[in-house]
């Protein structure tokens, strides 16, 4: 994949910039117990997807008001659970490279603003542009979030690289028209071992003379 034409990077948050998998899974397990849902079924579809979309799939009989209440409860279980939330390997290295290259970046997440800011703050990352579930009418896999992130950065989405760790997010990135970089063995235009891998791709070390 040709990276020279990239004008901006659009990051997912959970599992991409922030390693919060354990906290996310604890919250869904507790929520599932409260709502008499099989926790394995919840975890199988929850990563990367907005809470309300996951809940509609798990409990299709709920009306909109009940879904809203259930989704708010699920998020509430995550707000203060930051004890083992860390930056993913290579995250700070990559952000330093973007700063050095003058490449703008944004975070596009299925979390709400309170949760996103808490997790990013916990790992020492300040997003110059943050698009949350509250900023879009439809969450991932709809491309609205990534289209909004590109617009806020003032970069055509076709020149943006979406970095994701979940298939639902990669579908959103592809639908937006952006290039995609995939973590965790998933398929994208670029497949990454970790974010340090992308840092080296964007800013290769000098070769020995």
Backbone as CSV, one residue per row, in Angstrom:
resi,resn,N_x,N_y,N_z,CA_x,CA_y,CA_z,C_x,C_y,C_z
1,UNK,0.840,-1.190,0.000,0.000,0.000,0.000,0.877,1.242,0.000
2,UNK,0.515,2.254,-0.818,1.281,3.492,-0.913,0.842,4.456,0.183
3,UNK,1.751,4.777,1.106,1.412,5.635,2.236,1.755,7.098,1.991
4,UNK,2.449,7.394,0.901,2.903,8.769,0.673,1.744,9.735,0.502
5,UNK,0.608,9.248,0.016,-0.522,10.140,-0.228,-1.427,10.365,0.960
6,UNK,-1.118,9.769,2.101,-1.982,9.907,3.269,-1.912,11.331,3.816
7,UNK,-3.084,11.935,4.005,-3.134,13.293,4.526,-3.575,13.383,5.962
8,UNK,-4.130,12.292,6.528,-4.590,12.292,7.920,-4.826,10.852,8.357
9,UNK,-4.817,10.645,9.666,-5.074,9.317,10.234,-6.287,9.427,11.157
10,UNK,-7.219,8.491,10.992,-8.429,8.418,11.808,-8.373,7.132,12.629
11,UNK,-8.272,7.279,13.942,-8.111,6.131,14.828,-9.426,5.747,15.495
12,UNK,-9.706,4.468,15.545,-10.617,3.939,16.543,-9.927,4.099,17.901
13,UNK,-10.693,4.008,18.989,-10.070,4.156,20.310,-9.843,2.800,20.990
14,UNK,-10.911,2.161,21.452,-10.762,0.936,22.238,-10.163,-0.179,21.403
15,UNK,-9.054,-0.723,21.877,-8.375,-1.802,21.176,-7.411,-1.326,20.111
16,UNK,-7.448,-0.024,19.797,-6.580,0.527,18.767,-5.556,1.466,19.397
17,UNK,-5.989,2.591,19.940,-5.088,3.477,20.684,-5.018,3.110,22.155
18,UNK,-6.108,2.580,22.675,-6.238,2.302,24.102,-6.541,0.826,24.303
19,UNK,-5.754,0.170,25.132,-6.012,-1.227,25.481,-6.979,-1.243,26.659
20,UNK,-8.245,-1.366,26.333,-9.295,-1.369,27.353,-10.132,-2.640,27.256
21,UNK,-9.610,-3.637,26.564,-10.401,-4.843,26.318,-10.924,-5.476,27.604
22,UNK,-10.080,-5.534,28.631,-10.512,-6.182,29.873,-11.647,-5.399,30.520
23,UNK,-11.536,-4.073,30.527,-12.577,-3.245,31.126,-13.884,-3.351,30.337
24,UNK,-13.780,-3.346,29.020,-14.971,-3.488,28.175,-15.657,-4.818,28.453
25,UNK,-14.871,-5.871,28.536,-15.452,-7.197,28.747,-16.068,-7.320,30.137
26,UNK,-15.421,-6.742,31.163,-16.016,-6.773,32.509,-17.376,-6.082,32.514
27,UNK,-17.445,-4.937,31.840,-18.698,-4.185,31.818,-19.798,-4.957,31.107
28,UNK,-19.468,-5.564,29.972,-20.493,-6.345,29.268,-20.914,-7.579,30.057
29,UNK,-19.973,-8.199,30.756,-20.329,-9.372,31.566,-21.281,-8.986,32.698
30,UNK,-21.003,-7.852,33.358,-21.888,-7.389,34.430,-23.251,-7.001,33.865
31,UNK,-23.242,-6.306,32.747,-24.500,-5.903,32.112,-25.307,-7.137,31.721
32,UNK,-24.652,-8.124,31.133,-25.340,-9.340,30.703,-25.997,-10.049,31.885
33,UNK,-25.309,-10.070,33.020,-25.893,-10.701,34.210,-27.147,-9.949,34.656
34,UNK,-27.101,-8.623,34.590,-28.249,-7.823,35.014,-29.439,-8.001,34.073
35,UNK,-29.159,-8.198,32.791,-30.232,-8.288,31.793,-30.518,-9.721,31.339
36,UNK,-29.974,-10.701,32.062,-30.226,-12.118,31.772,-29.879,-12.475,30.325
37,UNK,-28.722,-11.982,29.887,-28.219,-12.261,28.546,-26.979,-13.134,28.674
38,UNK,-26.780,-14.049,27.754,-25.578,-14.874,27.732,-24.363,-13.965,27.528
39,UNK,-23.437,-13.890,28.490,-22.298,-12.991,28.332,-21.432,-13.316,27.119
40,UNK,-21.313,-14.595,26.781,-20.522,-14.959,25.608,-21.146,-14.391,24.339
41,UNK,-22.463,-14.364,24.267,-23.148,-13.799,23.098,-22.907,-12.302,23.015
42,UNK,-22.909,-11.630,24.168,-22.648,-10.187,24.184,-21.224,-9.886,23.743
43,UNK,-20.260,-10.606,24.288,-18.856,-10.349,23.964,-18.540,-10.667,22.509
44,UNK,-19.278,-11.589,21.921,-19.017,-11.979,20.539,-19.297,-10.859,19.548
45,UNK,-20.154,-9.900,19.925,-20.534,-8.849,18.970,-20.313,-7.439,19.497
46,UNK,-19.828,-7.299,20.741,-19.793,-5.975,21.356,-18.603,-5.129,20.925
47,UNK,-17.449,-5.721,20.689,-16.234,-4.936,20.453,-16.371,-4.070,19.207
48,UNK,-16.150,-2.777,19.394,-16.149,-1.838,18.286,-17.506,-1.323,17.876
49,UNK,-18.560,-1.875,18.444,-19.917,-1.509,18.046,-20.554,-0.622,19.109
50,UNK,-21.371,0.368,18.728,-22.081,1.163,19.735,-22.942,0.273,20.624
51,UNK,-23.055,0.663,21.901,-23.796,-0.159,22.858,-25.240,-0.370,22.422
52,UNK,-25.899,0.671,21.900,-27.306,0.508,21.548,-27.486,-0.487,20.403
53,UNK,-26.545,-0.478,19.455,-26.648,-1.427,18.332,-26.469,-2.860,18.829
54,UNK,-25.505,-3.073,19.729,-25.291,-4.401,20.293,-26.520,-4.867,21.066
55,UNK,-27.092,-3.972,21.854,-28.248,-4.331,22.681,-29.462,-4.660,21.817
56,UNK,-29.656,-3.935,20.714,-30.772,-4.253,19.822,-30.634,-5.662,19.236
57,UNK,-29.403,-6.068,18.979,-29.189,-7.413,18.445,-29.409,-8.478,19.526
58,UNK,-29.027,-8.147,20.754,-29.165,-9.119,21.844,-30.592,-9.214,22.357
59,UNK,-31.282,-8.060,22.391,-32.629,-8.004,22.962,-33.562,-7.296,21.981
60,UNK,-33.894,-7.948,20.866,-34.672,-7.284,19.817,-36.078,-6.884,20.236
61,UNK,-36.589,-7.408,21.333,-37.946,-7.065,21.762,-38.012,-5.717,22.484
62,UNK,-36.877,-5.152,22.882,-36.883,-3.883,23.607,-37.293,-2.738,22.687
63,UNK,-38.088,-1.799,23.232,-38.413,-0.605,22.460,-37.278,0.411,22.582
64,UNK,-37.389,1.530,21.860,-36.295,2.503,21.812,-35.948,3.039,23.193
65,UNK,-36.946,3.327,24.005,-36.679,3.869,25.346,-35.921,2.857,26.190
66,UNK,-36.342,1.602,26.148,-35.673,0.562,26.928,-34.246,0.338,26.441
67,UNK,-34.037,0.402,25.133,-32.684,0.275,24.590,-31.809,1.409,25.103
68,UNK,-32.332,2.632,25.108,-31.575,3.776,25.608,-31.172,3.602,27.065
69,UNK,-32.084,3.116,27.881,-31.785,2.884,29.297,-30.726,1.795,29.448
70,UNK,-30.867,0.722,28.702,-29.910,-0.387,28.778,-28.526,0.052,28.317
71,UNK,-28.471,0.852,27.245,-27.187,1.331,26.739,-26.529,2.276,27.738
72,UNK,-27.310,3.138,28.369,-26.765,4.053,29.380,-26.207,3.269,30.561
73,UNK,-26.872,2.215,30.943,-26.378,1.374,32.043,-25.066,0.705,31.665
74,UNK,-24.978,0.217,30.422,-23.753,-0.444,29.987,-22.570,0.520,30.022
75,UNK,-22.770,1.741,29.543,-21.693,2.734,29.561,-21.329,3.118,30.992
76,UNK,-22.340,3.241,31.862,-22.074,3.621,33.245,-21.158,2.615,33.940
77,UNK,-21.264,1.360,33.565,-20.405,0.336,34.155,-18.941,0.519,33.760
78,UNK,-18.671,1.299,32.702,-17.308,1.459,32.208,-16.625,2.737,32.683
79,UNK,-17.388,3.751,33.090,-16.817,5.080,33.342,-15.646,5.080,34.325
80,UNK,-15.780,4.375,35.414,-14.765,4.441,36.466,-13.851,3.221,36.501
81,UNK,-13.974,2.359,35.506,-13.171,1.132,35.478,-11.939,1.382,34.610
82,UNK,-10.926,2.036,35.192,-9.741,2.457,34.432,-8.456,1.838,34.965
83,UNK,-8.564,0.913,35.914,-7.385,0.443,36.633,-6.354,-0.221,35.724
84,UNK,-6.796,-0.941,34.700,-5.837,-1.628,33.830,-5.931,-1.138,32.381
85,UNK,-6.435,0.081,32.206,-6.490,0.689,30.878,-5.130,1.302,30.557
86,UNK,-4.537,0.914,29.444,-3.207,1.394,29.061,-3.201,1.768,27.578
87,UNK,-2.170,2.496,27.172,-1.979,2.743,25.741,-1.561,1.445,25.069
88,UNK,-2.004,1.239,23.841,-1.605,0.039,23.114,-0.135,0.147,22.697
89,UNK,0.518,-0.984,22.450,1.923,-0.951,22.040,2.140,-0.087,20.792
90,UNK,3.060,0.856,20.909,3.397,1.721,19.785,2.535,2.944,19.629
91,UNK,1.509,3.113,20.475,0.585,4.241,20.306,1.303,5.577,20.427
92,UNK,2.052,5.766,21.498,2.735,7.048,21.695,3.826,7.252,20.645
93,UNK,4.503,6.177,20.269,5.515,6.271,19.214,4.884,6.760,17.909
94,UNK,3.743,6.195,17.556,3.071,6.585,16.321,2.598,8.037,16.387
95,UNK,2.024,8.444,17.504,1.544,9.817,17.614,2.697,10.812,17.542
96,UNK,3.845,10.443,18.079,5.029,11.297,17.958,5.474,11.416,16.499
97,UNK,5.389,10.317,15.761,5.743,10.352,14.334,4.773,11.257,13.574
98,UNK,3.467,11.140,13.874,2.491,12.000,13.192,2.775,13.470,13.469
99,UNK,3.140,13.780,14.704,3.471,15.170,15.040,4.699,15.635,14.268
100,UNK,5.700,14.774,14.190,6.933,15.136,13.485,6.685,15.337,11.995
101,UNK,5.789,14.527,11.421,5.486,14.629,9.997,4.441,15.708,9.685
102,UNK,3.822,16.243,10.729,2.773,17.237,10.514,1.485,16.666,9.965
103,UNK,1.216,15.387,10.259,-0.008,14.736,9.789,-1.110,14.884,10.845
104,UNK,-2.251,15.458,10.483,-3.343,15.577,11.458,-3.982,14.220,11.747
105,UNK,-4.616,14.114,12.916,-5.270,12.861,13.277,-6.474,13.125,14.163
106,UNK,-7.349,12.157,14.199,-8.557,12.244,15.010,-8.869,10.876,15.585
107,UNK,-9.690,10.869,16.614,-10.223,9.636,17.192,-11.709,9.572,16.872
108,UNK,-12.144,8.434,16.337,-13.552,8.197,16.007,-13.971,6.938,16.765
109,UNK,-14.809,7.102,17.782,-15.085,6.008,18.704,-16.574,5.765,18.881
110,UNK,-16.912,4.539,19.227,-18.289,4.187,19.558,-18.617,4.487,21.014
111,UNK,-17.644,4.973,21.777,-17.887,5.394,23.158,-18.517,6.779,23.171
112,UNK,-19.095,7.175,24.308,-19.559,8.549,24.443,-18.393,9.438,24.895
113,UNK,-18.621,10.746,24.929,-17.530,11.681,25.204,-16.941,11.468,26.596
114,UNK,-17.788,11.227,27.579,-17.278,11.049,28.943,-16.323,9.865,29.026
115,UNK,-16.716,8.748,28.442,-15.877,7.548,28.504,-14.618,7.726,27.663
116,UNK,-14.766,8.299,26.468,-13.603,8.490,25.599,-12.567,9.388,26.260
117,UNK,-13.003,10.492,26.822,-12.067,11.417,27.460,-11.411,10.785,28.675
118,UNK,-12.168,9.996,29.440,-11.597,9.336,30.621,-10.507,8.344,30.218
119,UNK,-10.777,7.546,29.194,-9.792,6.531,28.791,-8.574,7.170,28.141
120,UNK,-8.783,8.145,27.272,-7.641,8.796,26.636,-6.793,9.522,27.672
121,UNK,-7.441,10.181,28.620,-6.696,10.864,29.676,-5.907,9.871,30.518
122,UNK,-6.481,8.694,30.766,-5.815,7.681,31.589,-4.517,7.203,30.966
123,UNK,-4.413,7.288,29.633,-3.204,6.802,28.954,-2.353,7.951,28.419
124,UNK,-2.715,9.173,28.770,-1.882,10.317,28.392,-1.992,10.716,26.932
125,UNK,-3.166,10.532,26.334,-3.379,10.913,24.941,-4.436,12.012,24.882
126,UNK,-4.119,13.104,24.218,-5.058,14.197,24.006,-5.398,14.255,22.530
127,UNK,-6.627,13.909,22.182,-7.041,13.886,20.778,-7.333,15.303,20.296
128,UNK,-6.686,15.743,19.215,-6.985,17.073,18.687,-8.400,17.186,18.152
129,UNK,-8.937,16.069,17.641,-10.327,15.987,17.177,-10.895,14.672,17.692
130,UNK,-12.062,14.749,18.326,-12.693,13.558,18.896,-14.127,13.474,18.390
131,UNK,-14.453,12.378,17.728,-15.818,12.107,17.270,-16.337,10.925,18.069
132,UNK,-17.420,11.139,18.808,-17.976,10.089,19.652,-19.339,9.656,19.123
133,UNK,-19.923,8.677,19.802,-21.234,8.183,19.399,-22.282,9.285,19.497
134,UNK,-22.029,10.295,20.329,-22.985,11.397,20.484,-22.952,12.371,19.303
135,UNK,-21.925,12.274,18.472,-21.765,13.204,17.351,-22.331,12.678,16.044
136,UNK,-22.864,11.465,16.052,-23.367,10.856,14.819,-24.787,10.356,15.025
137,UNK,-25.498,10.241,13.925,-26.860,9.710,14.013,-26.880,8.195,13.912
138,UNK,-25.847,7.627,13.287,-25.738,6.172,13.129,-24.298,5.777,13.428
139,UNK,-24.115,4.768,14.257,-22.772,4.328,14.624,-22.202,3.336,13.628
140,UNK,-20.966,2.910,13.894,-20.313,1.908,13.064,-21.187,0.648,12.991
141,UNK,-21.302,0.008,11.823,-20.458,0.093,10.630,-20.829,1.188,9.645
142,UNK,-21.788,2.055,9.988,-22.072,3.188,9.120,-20.830,4.097,9.067
143,UNK,-20.529,4.690,7.914,-19.314,5.493,7.782,-19.417,6.911,8.324
144,UNK,-20.560,7.298,8.892,-20.766,8.698,9.276,-19.660,9.241,10.169
145,UNK,-19.235,8.464,11.166,-18.210,8.933,12.086,-16.904,9.246,11.387
146,UNK,-16.478,8.362,10.495,-15.216,8.596,9.792,-15.335,9.740,8.787
147,UNK,-16.486,9.879,8.161,-16.693,11.017,7.269,-16.649,12.327,8.054
148,UNK,-17.228,12.318,9.240,-17.212,13.524,10.077,-15.792,13.841,10.537
149,UNK,-15.040,12.814,10.937,-13.657,13.036,11.366,-12.821,13.653,10.261
150,UNK,-12.951,13.132,9.047,-12.204,13.678,7.920,-12.602,15.121,7.658
151,UNK,-13.911,15.404,7.711,-14.379,16.772,7.462,-13.847,17.741,8.510
152,UNK,-13.837,17.329,9.767,-13.336,18.204,10.834,-11.843,18.479,10.676
153,UNK,-11.107,17.521,10.138,-9.680,17.721,9.888,-9.437,18.498,8.594
154,UNK,-10.470,18.617,7.747,-10.310,19.313,6.483,-9.502,18.546,5.461
155,UNK,-9.564,17.203,5.541,-8.816,16.338,4.625,-9.812,15.446,3.891
156,UNK,-9.735,15.347,2.558,-10.645,14.440,1.844,-10.532,13.022,2.404
157,UNK,-11.669,12.382,2.596,-11.642,11.071,3.240,-10.835,10.056,2.439
158,UNK,-10.754,10.224,1.133,-9.971,9.301,0.306,-8.484,9.386,0.612
159,UNK,-8.053,10.473,1.264,-6.655,10.618,1.653,-6.438,10.302,3.138
160,UNK,-7.452,9.746,3.773,-7.341,9.389,5.194,-7.072,7.889,5.347
161,UNK,-6.358,7.560,6.400,-6.109,6.169,6.777,-6.873,5.882,8.056
162,UNK,-7.810,4.958,7.987,-8.568,4.520,9.161,-7.831,3.358,9.805
163,UNK,-7.559,3.459,11.112,-6.853,2.408,11.848,-7.836,1.772,12.824
164,UNK,-8.041,0.471,12.695,-9.087,-0.226,13.443,-8.627,-1.597,13.909
165,UNK,-9.304,-2.081,14.960,-9.023,-3.428,15.453,-10.265,-4.312,15.418
166,UNK,-11.368,-3.803,14.866,-12.617,-4.564,14.845,-13.210,-4.528,13.442
167,UNK,-13.808,-5.632,13.036,-14.361,-5.719,11.685,-15.458,-4.686,11.458
168,UNK,-16.263,-4.411,12.489,-17.335,-3.427,12.324,-16.758,-2.053,11.995
169,UNK,-15.616,-1.704,12.591,-14.974,-0.436,12.303,-14.311,-0.410,10.939
170,UNK,-13.716,-1.535,10.548,-13.120,-1.617,9.225,-14.189,-1.485,8.136
171,UNK,-15.348,-2.045,8.373,-16.448,-1.875,7.423,-16.834,-0.409,7.305
172,UNK,-16.849,0.295,8.432,-17.157,1.730,8.412,-16.090,2.498,7.645
173,UNK,-14.827,2.145,7.867,-13.743,2.820,7.169,-13.810,2.602,5.673
174,UNK,-14.030,1.354,5.263,-14.123,1.055,3.833,-15.307,1.779,3.205
175,UNK,-16.445,1.798,3.911,-17.644,2.450,3.371,-17.458,3.956,3.223
176,UNK,-16.586,4.547,4.053,-16.351,5.988,3.967,-15.522,6.366,2.744
177,UNK,-14.803,5.392,2.191,-13.902,5.667,1.081,-12.464,5.856,1.503
178,UNK,-12.184,5.693,2.796,-10.819,5.828,3.300,-10.016,4.559,3.038
179,UNK,-8.696,4.675,3.137,-7.831,3.509,3.209,-7.919,2.939,4.625
180,UNK,-7.631,1.658,4.781,-7.763,1.036,6.093,-6.484,0.320,6.501
181,UNK,-6.213,0.382,7.798,-5.115,-0.370,8.401,-5.716,-1.203,9.530
182,UNK,-5.457,-2.505,9.516,-6.128,-3.439,10.418,-5.152,-4.055,11.412
183,UNK,-5.581,-4.111,12.657,-4.847,-4.780,13.732,-5.481,-6.140,14.013
184,UNK,-4.829,-6.910,14.888,-5.364,-8.176,15.400,-5.647,-9.204,14.308
185,UNK,-4.828,-9.182,13.254,-4.953,-10.192,12.224,-6.101,-9.996,11.263
186,UNK,-6.813,-8.870,11.365,-7.926,-8.606,10.457,-7.407,-8.102,9.109
187,UNK,-8.309,-8.060,8.139,-7.907,-7.678,6.792,-8.162,-6.197,6.549
188,UNK,-7.138,-5.492,6.074,-7.267,-4.108,5.646,-6.314,-3.864,4.499
189,UNK,-6.327,-2.633,3.968,-5.358,-2.305,2.919,-3.938,-2.501,3.435
190,UNK,-3.769,-2.259,4.732,-2.490,-2.497,5.404,-2.780,-3.323,6.646
191,UNK,-2.024,-4.386,6.851,-2.212,-5.231,8.040,-1.061,-4.956,9.002
192,UNK,-1.416,-4.624,10.238,-0.437,-4.160,11.216,-0.234,-5.170,12.339
193,UNK,1.031,-5.327,12.742,1.322,-6.099,13.961,0.926,-5.280,15.182
194,UNK,1.251,-3.990,15.164,0.929,-3.054,16.231,1.101,-1.648,15.660
195,UNK,0.906,-0.621,16.477,0.990,0.747,15.963,2.431,1.180,15.690
196,UNK,3.391,0.555,16.358,4.786,0.843,16.038,5.100,0.432,14.601
197,UNK,4.465,-0.613,14.133,4.622,-1.067,12.742,4.210,0.059,11.788
198,UNK,3.071,0.714,12.078,2.630,1.823,11.232,3.577,3.012,11.350
199,UNK,4.092,3.269,12.548,5.054,4.361,12.723,6.266,4.162,11.825
200,UNK,6.755,2.935,11.758,7.928,2.650,10.918,7.586,2.752,9.432
201,UNK,6.336,2.400,9.071,5.923,2.510,7.681,5.845,3.976,7.237
202,UNK,5.371,4.829,8.119,5.230,6.243,7.790,6.561,6.985,7.842
203,UNK,7.431,6.556,8.735,8.697,7.267,8.953,9.820,6.240,9.093
204,UNK,10.219,5.608,7.986,11.205,4.535,8.076,12.527,5.044,8.623
205,UNK,13.208,4.211,9.418,14.527,4.614,9.921,15.518,4.755,8.765
206,UNK,16.507,5.622,8.895,17.487,5.780,7.809,18.270,4.498,7.609
207,UNK,18.552,4.209,6.369,19.351,3.026,6.067,20.832,3.323,6.276
208,UNK,21.549,2.308,6.697,22.984,2.479,6.925,23.686,2.684,5.588
209,UNK,24.609,3.640,5.548,25.344,3.904,4.303,26.547,2.987,4.218
